[in-house]
PDB file of C-alpha atoms in Angstrom:
ATOM      1  CA  UNK A  25     110.811  74.069 160.940  1.00 45.00           C
ATOM      2  CA  UNK A  26     113.321  76.909 160.520  1.00 44.00           C
ATOM      3  CA  UNK A  27     112.373  80.445 159.530  1.00 37.00           C
ATOM      4  CA  UNK A  28     114.033  79.936 156.130  1.00 34.00           C
ATOM      5  CA  UNK A  29     112.082  76.728 155.541  1.00 40.00           C
ATOM      6  CA  UNK A  30     108.821  78.378 156.541  1.00 39.00           C
ATOM      7  CA  UNK A  31     109.499  81.253 154.161  1.00 37.00           C
ATOM      8  CA  UNK A  32     110.321  78.812 151.348  1.00 36.00           C
ATOM      9  CA  UNK A  33     107.039  76.984 151.914  1.00 38.00           C
ATOM     10  CA  UNK A  34     105.093  80.258 151.816  1.00 40.00           C
ATOM     11  CA  UNK A  35     106.820  81.354 148.606  1.00 39.00           C
ATOM     12  CA  UNK A  36     106.287  77.953 146.997  1.00 51.00           C
ATOM     13  CA  UNK A  37     102.650  77.966 148.031  1.00 52.00           C
ATOM     14  CA  UNK A  38     102.185  81.447 146.591  1.00 60.00           C
ATOM     15  CA  UNK A  39     103.768  80.372 143.307  1.00 64.00           C
ATOM     16  CA  UNK A  40     101.437  77.374 143.180  1.00 76.00           C
ATOM     17  CA  UNK A  41      98.434  79.693 143.331  1.00 88.00           C
ATOM     18  CA  UNK A  42      99.527  81.893 140.415  1.00 93.00           C
ATOM     19  CA  UNK A  43      98.683  79.476 137.596  1.00 93.00           C
ATOM     20  CA  UNK A  44      95.193  78.579 138.879  1.00 96.00           C
ATOM     21  CA  UNK A  45      94.326  82.241 139.427  1.00 97.00           C
ATOM     22  CA  UNK A  46      95.719  83.278 136.041  1.00 98.00           C
ATOM     23  CA  UNK A  47      93.888  80.476 134.225  1.00 98.00           C
ATOM     24  CA  UNK A  48      90.620  81.278 135.976  1.00 98.00           C
ATOM     25  CA  UNK A  49      90.882  84.997 135.270  1.00 98.00           C
ATOM     26  CA  UNK A  50      91.819  84.342 131.633  1.00 98.00           C
ATOM     27  CA  UNK A  51      88.785  82.099 131.330  1.00 98.00           C
ATOM     28  CA  UNK A  52      86.438  84.820 132.544  1.00 99.00           C
ATOM     29  CA  UNK A  53      88.000  87.345 130.162  1.00 99.00           C
ATOM     30  CA  UNK A  54      87.733  85.058 127.130  1.00 98.00           C
ATOM     31  CA  UNK A  55      84.042  84.540 127.875  1.00 98.00           C
ATOM     32  CA  UNK A  56      83.533  88.305 128.041  1.00 98.00           C
ATOM     33  CA  UNK A  57      85.541  89.152 124.904  1.00 98.00           C
ATOM     34  CA  UNK A  58      83.160  87.945 122.165  1.00 97.00           C
ATOM     35  CA  UNK A  59      80.072  88.480 124.314  1.00 97.00           C
ATOM     36  CA  UNK A  60      80.877  92.191 124.717  1.00 97.00           C
ATOM     37  CA  UNK A  61      82.393  92.808 121.290  1.00 96.00           C
ATOM     38  CA  UNK A  62      79.236  92.807 119.195  1.00 92.00           C
ATOM     39  CA  UNK A  63      79.068  91.601 115.598  1.00 94.00           C
ATOM     40  CA  UNK A  64      76.825  94.084 113.841  1.00 90.00           C
ATOM     41  CA  UNK A  65      77.566  96.221 110.760  1.00 89.00           C
ATOM     42  CA  UNK A  66      80.920  98.010 110.796  1.00 88.00           C
ATOM     43  CA  UNK A  67      80.060 100.691 108.266  1.00 90.00           C
ATOM     44  CA  UNK A  68      78.037 103.893 108.369  1.00 92.00           C
ATOM     45  CA  UNK A  69      76.288 105.138 111.491  1.00 93.00           C
ATOM     46  CA  UNK A  70      75.890 101.640 112.942  1.00 94.00           C
ATOM     47  CA  UNK A  71      79.581 100.941 112.528  1.00 92.00           C
ATOM     48  CA  UNK A  72      80.550 104.258 114.102  1.00 94.00           C
ATOM     49  CA  UNK A  73      78.308 103.644 117.086  1.00 95.00           C
ATOM     50  CA  UNK A  74      79.614 100.093 117.478  1.00 94.00           C
ATOM     51  CA  UNK A  75      83.248 101.231 117.500  1.00 95.00           C
ATOM     52  CA  UNK A  76      82.533 104.189 119.776  1.00 95.00           C
ATOM     53  CA  UNK A  77      80.783 102.209 122.486  1.00 95.00           C
ATOM     54  CA  UNK A  78      82.780 101.422 125.621  1.00 96.00           C
ATOM     55  CA  UNK A  79      82.119  97.709 125.196  1.00 97.00           C
ATOM     56  CA  UNK A  80      84.169  97.606 121.973  1.00 97.00           C
ATOM     57  CA  UNK A  81      87.362  98.755 123.678  1.00 97.00           C
ATOM     58  CA  UNK A  82      86.604  96.794 126.842  1.00 98.00           C
ATOM     59  CA  UNK A  83      86.054  93.580 124.890  1.00 98.00           C
ATOM     60  CA  UNK A  84      89.416  93.814 123.143  1.00 98.00           C
ATOM     61  CA  UNK A  85      91.130  94.725 126.396  1.00 98.00           C
ATOM     62  CA  UNK A  86      89.634  91.546 127.878  1.00 98.00           C
ATOM     63  CA  UNK A  87      91.219  89.551 125.068  1.00 98.00           C
ATOM     64  CA  UNK A  88      94.593  91.234 125.539  1.00 98.00           C
ATOM     65  CA  UNK A  89      94.584  90.613 129.277  1.00 98.00           C
ATOM     66  CA  UNK A  90      93.473  87.033 128.661  1.00 98.00           C
ATOM     67  CA  UNK A  91      96.448  86.324 126.414  1.00 98.00           C
ATOM     68  CA  UNK A  92      98.838  87.796 128.970  1.00 98.00           C
ATOM     69  CA  UNK A  93      97.314  85.742 131.782  1.00 98.00           C
ATOM     70  CA  UNK A  94      97.669  82.522 129.787  1.00 97.00           C
ATOM     71  CA  UNK A  95     101.383  83.259 129.399  1.00 96.00           C
ATOM     72  CA  UNK A  96     101.625  84.011 133.126  1.00 96.00           C
ATOM     73  CA  UNK A  97      99.910  80.714 133.921  1.00 95.00           C
ATOM     74  CA  UNK A  98     102.373  78.813 131.735  1.00 93.00           C
ATOM     75  CA  UNK A  99     105.219  80.465 133.619  1.00 92.00           C
ATOM     76  CA  UNK A 100     104.156  78.890 136.909  1.00 90.00           C
ATOM     77  CA  UNK A 101     102.939  75.461 135.784  1.00 89.00           C
ATOM     78  CA  UNK A 102     105.272  73.042 137.519  1.00 79.00           C
ATOM     79  CA  UNK A 103     107.477  70.995 135.220  1.00 76.00           C
ATOM     80  CA  UNK A 104     106.366  72.587 131.965  1.00 80.00           C
ATOM     81  CA  UNK A 105     109.711  74.172 131.128  1.00 73.00           C
ATOM     82  CA  UNK A 106     110.540  77.526 129.603  1.00 78.00           C
ATOM     83  CA  UNK A 107     109.923  76.670 125.956  1.00 88.00           C
ATOM     84  CA  UNK A 108     106.140  76.846 126.053  1.00 91.00           C
ATOM     85  CA  UNK A 109     106.283  79.942 128.259  1.00 90.00           C
ATOM     86  CA  UNK A 110     108.600  81.703 125.803  1.00 94.00           C
ATOM     87  CA  UNK A 111     106.324  80.768 122.909  1.00 95.00           C
ATOM     88  CA  UNK A 112     103.381  82.140 124.852  1.00 96.00           C
ATOM     89  CA  UNK A 113     105.087  85.461 125.487  1.00 96.00           C
ATOM     90  CA  UNK A 114     106.135  85.722 121.836  1.00 97.00           C
ATOM     91  CA  UNK A 115     102.541  85.095 120.775  1.00 97.00           C
ATOM     92  CA  UNK A 116     101.365  87.833 123.132  1.00 97.00           C
ATOM     93  CA  UNK A 117     104.006  90.224 121.784  1.00 97.00           C
ATOM     94  CA  UNK A 118     102.820  89.765 118.203  1.00 97.00           C
ATOM     95  CA  UNK A 119      99.087  89.816 118.971  1.00 97.00           C
ATOM     96  CA  UNK A 120      98.824  92.788 121.310  1.00 97.00           C
ATOM     97  CA  UNK A 121      99.686  95.560 118.800  1.00 95.00           C
ATOM     98  CA  UNK A 122      96.852  94.462 116.510  1.00 94.00           C
ATOM     99  CA  UNK A 123      94.389  94.136 119.366  1.00 96.00           C
ATOM    100  CA  UNK A 124      95.507  97.500 120.710  1.00 95.00           C
ATOM    101  CA  UNK A 125      94.737  99.132 117.385  1.00 92.00           C
ATOM    102  CA  UNK A 126      91.315  97.493 117.350  1.00 93.00           C
ATOM    103  CA  UNK A 127      90.598  98.614 120.893  1.00 94.00           C
ATOM    104  CA  UNK A 128      91.860 102.185 120.824  1.00 95.00           C
ATOM    105  CA  UNK A 129      92.250 103.362 117.225  1.00 93.00           C
ATOM    106  CA  UNK A 130      88.846 102.106 116.133  1.00 94.00           C
ATOM    107  CA  UNK A 131      87.217 103.581 119.222  1.00 95.00           C
ATOM    108  CA  UNK A 132      88.680 106.988 118.377  1.00 94.00           C
ATOM    109  CA  UNK A 133      87.680 106.617 114.719  1.00 94.00           C
ATOM    110  CA  UNK A 134      84.167 105.596 115.707  1.00 94.00           C
ATOM    111  CA  UNK A 135      83.760 108.559 118.036  1.00 95.00           C
ATOM    112  CA  UNK A 136      85.001 110.950 115.358  1.00 94.00           C
ATOM    113  CA  UNK A 137      82.711 109.477 112.709  1.00 94.00           C
ATOM    114  CA  UNK A 138      79.697 109.540 115.035  1.00 94.00           C
ATOM    115  CA  UNK A 139      80.245 113.086 116.292  1.00 94.00           C
ATOM    116  CA  UNK A 140      81.113 114.584 112.897  1.00 94.00           C
ATOM    117  CA  UNK A 141      78.823 112.417 110.764  1.00 92.00           C
ATOM    118  CA  UNK A 142      81.851 111.562 108.630  1.00 92.00           C
ATOM    119  CA  UNK A 143      81.509 107.821 108.244  1.00 90.00           C
ATOM    120  CA  UNK A 144      84.094 107.563 105.509  1.00 89.00           C
ATOM    121  CA  UNK A 145      86.789 107.814 108.172  1.00 87.00           C
ATOM    122  CA  UNK A 146      85.933 104.257 109.214  1.00 89.00           C
ATOM    123  CA  UNK A 147      87.724 103.066 106.085  1.00 88.00           C
ATOM    124  CA  UNK A 148      90.938 103.680 108.021  1.00 84.00           C
ATOM    125  CA  UNK A 149      90.265 100.354 109.718  1.00 84.00           C
ATOM    126  CA  UNK A 150      91.272  98.518 106.557  1.00 82.00           C
ATOM    127  CA  UNK A 151      94.685 100.185 106.704  1.00 81.00           C
ATOM    128  CA  UNK A 152      95.771  98.529 109.922  1.00 78.00           C
ATOM    129  CA  UNK A 153      93.598  95.448 109.638  1.00 86.00           C
ATOM    130  CA  UNK A 154      94.751  94.308 106.226  1.00 88.00           C
ATOM    131  CA  UNK A 155      98.083  96.052 105.700  1.00 89.00           C
ATOM    132  CA  UNK A 156     101.109  93.851 105.076  1.00 92.00           C
ATOM    133  CA  UNK A 157     102.878  94.619 108.356  1.00 92.00           C
ATOM    134  CA  UNK A 158      99.882  94.243 110.693  1.00 91.00           C
ATOM    135  CA  UNK A 159      98.650  91.113 108.943  1.00 93.00           C
ATOM    136  CA  UNK A 160     102.117  89.568 109.080  1.00 95.00           C
ATOM    137  CA  UNK A 161     102.602  90.185 112.789  1.00 95.00           C
ATOM    138  CA  UNK A 162      99.025  89.095 113.472  1.00 94.00           C
ATOM    139  CA  UNK A 163      99.527  85.834 111.566  1.00 95.00           C
ATOM    140  CA  UNK A 164     102.791  85.122 113.389  1.00 97.00           C
ATOM    141  CA  UNK A 165     101.045  85.701 116.698  1.00 97.00           C
ATOM    142  CA  UNK A 166      98.282  83.247 115.857  1.00 96.00           C
ATOM    143  CA  UNK A 167     100.746  80.614 114.657  1.00 97.00           C
ATOM    144  CA  UNK A 168     102.647  80.918 117.927  1.00 98.00           C
ATOM    145  CA  UNK A 169      99.422  80.771 119.947  1.00 97.00           C
ATOM    146  CA  UNK A 170      98.379  77.657 118.046  1.00 97.00           C
ATOM    147  CA  UNK A 171     101.771  76.134 118.862  1.00 97.00           C
ATOM    148  CA  UNK A 172     101.117  76.852 122.537  1.00 97.00           C
ATOM    149  CA  UNK A 173      97.748  75.150 122.191  1.00 97.00           C
ATOM    150  CA  UNK A 174      99.323  72.045 120.675  1.00 97.00           C
ATOM    151  CA  UNK A 175     101.848  71.852 123.512  1.00 95.00           C
ATOM    152  CA  UNK A 176      99.043  72.210 126.052  1.00 95.00           C
ATOM    153  CA  UNK A 177      97.137  69.335 124.431  1.00 95.00           C
ATOM    154  CA  UNK A 178     100.215  67.094 124.437  1.00 93.00           C
ATOM    155  CA  UNK A 179     101.182  67.997 128.001  1.00 90.00           C
ATOM    156  CA  UNK A 180      97.616  67.418 129.174  1.00 90.00           C
ATOM    157  CA  UNK A 181      97.781  63.816 128.007  1.00 86.00           C
ATOM    158  CA  UNK A 182     101.105  63.297 129.773  1.00 81.00           C
ATOM    159  CA  UNK A 183     100.538  65.282 132.957  1.00 65.00           C
ATOM    160  CA  UNK A 184     101.782  63.373 135.977  1.00 60.00           C
ATOM    161  CA  UNK A 185     101.532  66.033 138.684  1.00 66.00           C
ATOM    162  CA  UNK A 186      98.422  64.675 140.368  1.00 78.00           C
ATOM    163  CA  UNK A 187      96.005  65.987 137.760  1.00 88.00           C
ATOM    164  CA  UNK A 188      92.652  64.231 137.580  1.00 91.00           C
ATOM    165  CA  UNK A 189      91.114  63.071 134.319  1.00 92.00           C
ATOM    166  CA  UNK A 190      88.772  66.061 134.438  1.00 94.00           C
ATOM    167  CA  UNK A 191      91.729  68.438 134.770  1.00 94.00           C
ATOM    168  CA  UNK A 192      93.522  66.802 131.848  1.00 94.00           C
ATOM    169  CA  UNK A 193      90.389  67.062 129.713  1.00 95.00           C
ATOM    170  CA  UNK A 194      89.913  70.720 130.648  1.00 97.00           C
ATOM    171  CA  UNK A 195      93.530  71.449 129.731  1.00 96.00           C
ATOM    172  CA  UNK A 196      93.163  69.616 126.418  1.00 96.00           C
ATOM    173  CA  UNK A 197      89.970  71.525 125.559  1.00 98.00           C
ATOM    174  CA  UNK A 198      91.758  74.761 126.457  1.00 98.00           C
ATOM    175  CA  UNK A 199      94.553  73.813 124.080  1.00 97.00           C
ATOM    176  CA  UNK A 200      92.092  73.114 121.284  1.00 98.00           C
ATOM    177  CA  UNK A 201      90.420  76.446 121.988  1.00 98.00           C
ATOM    178  CA  UNK A 202      93.742  78.232 121.539  1.00 98.00           C
ATOM    179  CA  UNK A 203      94.522  76.331 118.329  1.00 97.00           C
ATOM    180  CA  UNK A 204      91.204  77.255 116.684  1.00 96.00           C
ATOM    181  CA  UNK A 205      91.194  80.879 117.866  1.00 95.00           C
ATOM    182  CA  UNK A 206      92.180  82.214 114.430  1.00 92.00           C
ATOM    183  CA  UNK A 207      89.601  80.231 112.405  1.00 93.00           C
ATOM    184  CA  UNK A 208      86.911  81.730 114.631  1.00 94.00           C
ATOM    185  CA  UNK A 209      87.443  85.046 112.824  1.00 91.00           C
ATOM    186  CA  UNK A 210      85.805  83.500 109.757  1.00 92.00           C
ATOM    187  CA  UNK A 211      82.625  82.175 111.387  1.00 95.00           C
ATOM    188  CA  UNK A 212      79.422  83.947 112.479  1.00 95.00           C
ATOM    189  CA  UNK A 213      79.509  85.947 115.681  1.00 95.00           C
ATOM    190  CA  UNK A 214      77.280  83.459 117.478  1.00 96.00           C
ATOM    191  CA  UNK A 215      79.894  80.734 117.009  1.00 97.00           C
ATOM    192  CA  UNK A 216      82.609  83.065 118.263  1.00 97.00           C
ATOM    193  CA  UNK A 217      80.584  83.596 121.420  1.00 98.00           C
ATOM    194  CA  UNK A 218      80.252  79.821 121.829  1.00 98.00           C
ATOM    195  CA  UNK A 219      83.999  79.435 121.318  1.00 98.00           C
ATOM    196  CA  UNK A 220      84.668  82.044 123.982  1.00 98.00           C
ATOM    197  CA  UNK A 221      82.402  80.248 126.423  1.00 98.00           C
ATOM    198  CA  UNK A 222      83.941  76.819 125.770  1.00 98.00           C
ATOM    199  CA  UNK A 223      87.504  78.134 126.008  1.00 98.00           C
ATOM    200  CA  UNK A 224      86.689  80.256 129.036  1.00 98.00           C
ATOM    201  CA  UNK A 225      85.000  77.552 131.065  1.00 98.00           C
ATOM    202  CA  UNK A 226      87.706  75.054 130.090  1.00 98.00           C
ATOM    203  CA  UNK A 227      90.388  77.421 131.396  1.00 98.00           C
ATOM    204  CA  UNK A 228      88.449  77.934 134.612  1.00 98.00           C
ATOM    205  CA  UNK A 229      88.070  74.166 135.070  1.00 98.00           C
ATOM    206  CA  UNK A 230      91.763  73.652 134.283  1.00 96.00           C
ATOM    207  CA  UNK A 231      92.773  76.276 136.805  1.00 96.00           C
ATOM    208  CA  UNK A 232      90.511  74.753 139.442  1.00 96.00           C
ATOM    209  CA  UNK A 233      92.012  71.321 138.838  1.00 94.00           C
ATOM    210  CA  UNK A 234      95.556  72.656 139.077  1.00 93.00           C
ATOM    211  CA  UNK A 235      94.681  74.426 142.323  1.00 92.00           C
ATOM    212  CA  UNK A 236      93.298  71.224 143.844  1.00 91.00           C
ATOM    213  CA  UNK A 237      96.329  69.221 142.685  1.00 88.00           C
ATOM    214  CA  UNK A 238      98.727  71.809 144.105  1.00 85.00           C
ATOM    215  CA  UNK A 239      96.918  71.878 147.430  1.00 81.00           C
ATOM    216  CA  UNK A 240      97.056  68.093 147.631  1.00 79.00           C
ATOM    217  CA  UNK A 241     100.781  68.126 146.840  1.00 73.00           C
ATOM    218  CA  UNK A 242     101.442  70.731 149.542  1.00 68.00           C
ATOM    219  CA  UNK A 243      99.742  68.747 152.299  1.00 66.00           C
TER     220      UNK A 243
END
């Protein structure tokens, strides 16, 4: 085998490992997101302390990184084309500003309210949570993410790249988890934690299956 061929094999093998790693990491992060977030009162002293805690910002950063990693995984899934990847990146682009405000602006507001005993400042959350511009971009992001989920479900049923039935099922469950991400905002926190666990473990199982299929194809 020539040096060029050997290098091509190494590069191809490295690319094959990106999707499994990204899916697995995203799965872990989506499990952590609702588990760390907390779902207690968001007003008064309790609300200030909830926003000010490090777990509030960390939880939302887990979600942001998870969305990015899903898009990265789509980039390197063999034969999936650029359409679903582009949709994934567009979804990330519309979702991250809102999540960033939740992670960083609310943390700062919570710290200020806690330290100065001025809990009225927490009302600022409604400004960027329910304003026309943030709600519009947020809604667009969720619609795009749901579209990605639908594509994942369809592709999972048609996958012909050596995926096992278990891998297809894990991919399909992951797709469903992405589709129902938005409705989870309207259910109790305990159900959001369950959703995070189901989506997370499905992504991990999907990534593991893709890794095994890629290894088999490379041998």
